[in-house]
């Protein structure tokens, strides 16, 4: 479910390496933990690439020299207001969310961490709300001869789109798109 904005960016920028990573690794599934962990890995890689771009001697540090939180602080120190203001709290929130997923199975406060992350990183714009409505039922449709049970299942599924876990991919994609656009414009 890549957002139209992210798909357009990939089409225009020819960033095939990240298209494959994002498209293959970030397929929304029932396992939100796996989605969160994969999103975090992609975001961390992009943050480090931006850090290296800003350094005079990029090889002076390796990705393993810094943990995620320090990379985010360094990114803010290097780029400041060149990047949108919501990005830094969103990166911190994604890190906290990732830690809950990585260190405790079925973390009791995972829903709270997802809610916090989505509040920060999800763009509650009219465009995104329209996208959610358009994707009602994730694009599935039923034939006119569908049983009442099939209709109920689809309706329950389409109502789920308004829960946090349905918005989670849009929030993650927004961060990835922001970082990719900055990295891409620095490549040119």
XYZ file of C-alpha atoms in Angstrom:
188
model
C 0.000 0.000 0.000
C 2.628 2.542 -0.947
C 1.233 6.034 -0.906
C 0.758 7.708 -4.247
C 3.248 10.382 -3.240
C 5.947 7.807 -2.506
C 5.202 5.871 -5.703
C 5.475 9.106 -7.702
C 8.780 9.930 -6.038
C 10.199 6.532 -6.977
C 8.967 6.891 -10.540
C 10.465 10.364 -10.975
C 13.729 9.830 -9.090
C 14.642 6.390 -10.419
C 15.663 5.319 -6.905
C 15.388 1.626 -7.740
C 17.483 0.416 -4.806
C 15.092 1.926 -2.305
C 12.020 1.131 -4.333
C 12.858 -2.551 -3.999
C 13.701 -2.242 -0.293
C 10.554 -0.327 0.518
C 8.225 -2.215 -1.753
C 9.406 -5.675 -0.710
C 10.147 -5.032 2.970
C 7.173 -2.866 3.780
C 4.240 -4.911 2.662
C 1.601 -4.264 5.320
C 0.690 -7.558 6.894
C -0.972 -8.997 9.923
C 2.382 -8.877 11.710
C 2.759 -5.214 12.595
C 5.893 -5.969 14.628
C 7.734 -7.123 11.521
C 6.506 -4.047 9.640
C 7.752 -1.741 12.397
C 11.152 -3.452 12.551
C 11.604 -3.328 8.767
C 10.527 0.323 8.629
C 12.978 1.176 11.375
C 15.851 -0.533 9.525
C 15.127 1.378 6.318
C 14.785 4.687 8.198
C 18.011 4.087 10.138
C 19.881 3.347 6.914
C 18.593 6.556 5.310
C 19.452 8.619 8.389
C 23.010 7.290 8.255
C 23.298 7.996 4.515
C 22.278 11.604 5.165
C 24.831 11.873 7.969
C 27.567 10.565 5.670
C 26.522 13.035 2.953
C 27.058 15.925 5.354
C 30.470 14.816 6.576
C 33.690 15.955 4.940
C 35.137 12.475 5.457
C 32.141 10.124 5.255
C 34.193 7.034 6.085
C 35.295 8.560 9.392
C 32.387 6.808 11.096
C 30.608 3.593 10.321
C 26.985 2.753 10.915
C 27.963 0.551 13.844
C 29.752 3.399 15.647
C 26.447 5.030 16.575
C 23.172 3.761 17.909
C 19.890 4.893 16.348
C 19.242 7.653 18.882
C 22.699 9.160 18.387
C 22.265 9.010 14.616
C 19.013 10.963 14.964
C 20.683 13.577 17.191
C 23.543 13.880 14.727
C 21.098 14.224 11.838
C 19.350 17.073 13.653
C 22.690 18.691 14.446
C 23.808 18.496 10.828
C 20.555 19.449 9.104
C 18.518 21.396 11.662
C 15.642 23.170 9.983
C 16.637 21.958 6.502
C 14.366 19.020 7.305
C 10.739 19.438 8.344
C 10.187 19.988 12.064
C 7.888 16.987 12.630
C 10.597 14.597 11.388
C 12.831 14.637 14.480
C 10.090 13.769 17.016
C 8.773 11.171 14.551
C 12.223 9.563 14.335
C 12.466 9.454 18.136
C 8.990 7.965 18.411
C 9.798 5.327 15.782
C 12.900 4.404 17.797
C 10.833 3.975 20.965
C 8.272 1.928 19.039
C 10.987 -0.272 17.565
C 12.472 -0.895 21.012
C 9.129 -2.071 22.336
C 8.826 -4.509 19.428
C 12.411 -5.734 19.527
C 12.857 -6.324 23.231
C 9.520 -7.702 24.468
C 7.153 -10.083 22.702
C 3.607 -8.755 22.816
C 4.630 -5.630 24.702
C 1.734 -4.487 26.900
C 2.177 -0.857 25.860
C 2.696 -1.441 22.144
C -0.669 0.083 21.224
C 0.215 3.234 23.184
C 3.567 3.477 21.399
C 1.890 3.010 18.002
C -0.669 5.688 18.915
C 2.093 8.092 19.928
C 4.056 7.435 16.742
C 1.026 7.775 14.459
C -0.004 11.035 16.179
C 3.418 12.493 15.366
C 4.230 10.993 11.972
C 0.876 10.509 10.250
C -0.231 13.454 8.178
C -3.913 13.851 8.906
C -4.394 15.834 5.736
C -7.543 15.842 3.672
C -5.548 14.080 0.953
C -4.577 11.179 3.218
C -8.068 10.891 4.654
C -9.427 10.722 1.099
C -6.828 8.061 0.288
C -8.028 5.994 3.243
C -11.638 6.320 2.117
C -10.686 5.398 -1.432
C -8.905 2.298 -0.162
C -11.998 1.221 1.759
C -11.681 -2.523 2.099
C -8.153 -2.270 0.594
C -9.585 -2.179 -2.896
C -11.543 -5.393 -2.641
C -15.068 -5.479 -3.954
C -17.771 -8.071 -3.742
C -20.024 -9.325 -6.443
C -23.715 -8.566 -6.270
C -24.326 -12.209 -5.322
C -22.068 -12.121 -2.235
C -23.465 -13.716 0.894
C -24.399 -11.698 3.957
C -21.435 -13.231 5.775
C -19.013 -12.085 3.045
C -20.488 -8.573 3.174
C -20.081 -8.473 6.977
C -16.469 -9.625 6.759
C -15.634 -6.948 4.172
C -17.429 -4.247 6.174
C -15.532 -5.206 9.339
C -12.283 -5.134 7.394
C -12.993 -1.771 5.801
C -13.867 -0.253 9.189
C -10.456 -1.363 10.442
C -8.822 1.109 8.090
C -9.452 3.827 10.626
C -7.546 2.115 13.404
C -3.952 2.935 14.244
C -2.450 -0.116 12.618
C -3.991 0.838 9.316
C -2.428 4.312 9.555
C 0.936 2.954 10.678
C 2.208 2.288 7.107
C 1.251 5.799 5.989
C 3.185 7.257 8.928
C 6.265 5.129 8.194
C 6.126 5.918 4.481
C 5.921 9.634 5.238
C 9.214 9.488 7.166
C 10.891 7.364 4.497
C 9.719 9.685 1.741
C 10.999 12.762 3.589
C 14.439 11.221 4.110
C 14.619 9.825 0.579
C 13.761 13.182 -0.985
C 16.488 14.935 0.985
C 19.031 12.240 0.162
C 18.047 12.264 -3.513
C 18.344 16.045 -3.871
C 21.835 15.836 -2.333
C 22.836 13.239 -4.942
C 22.170 15.626 -7.777
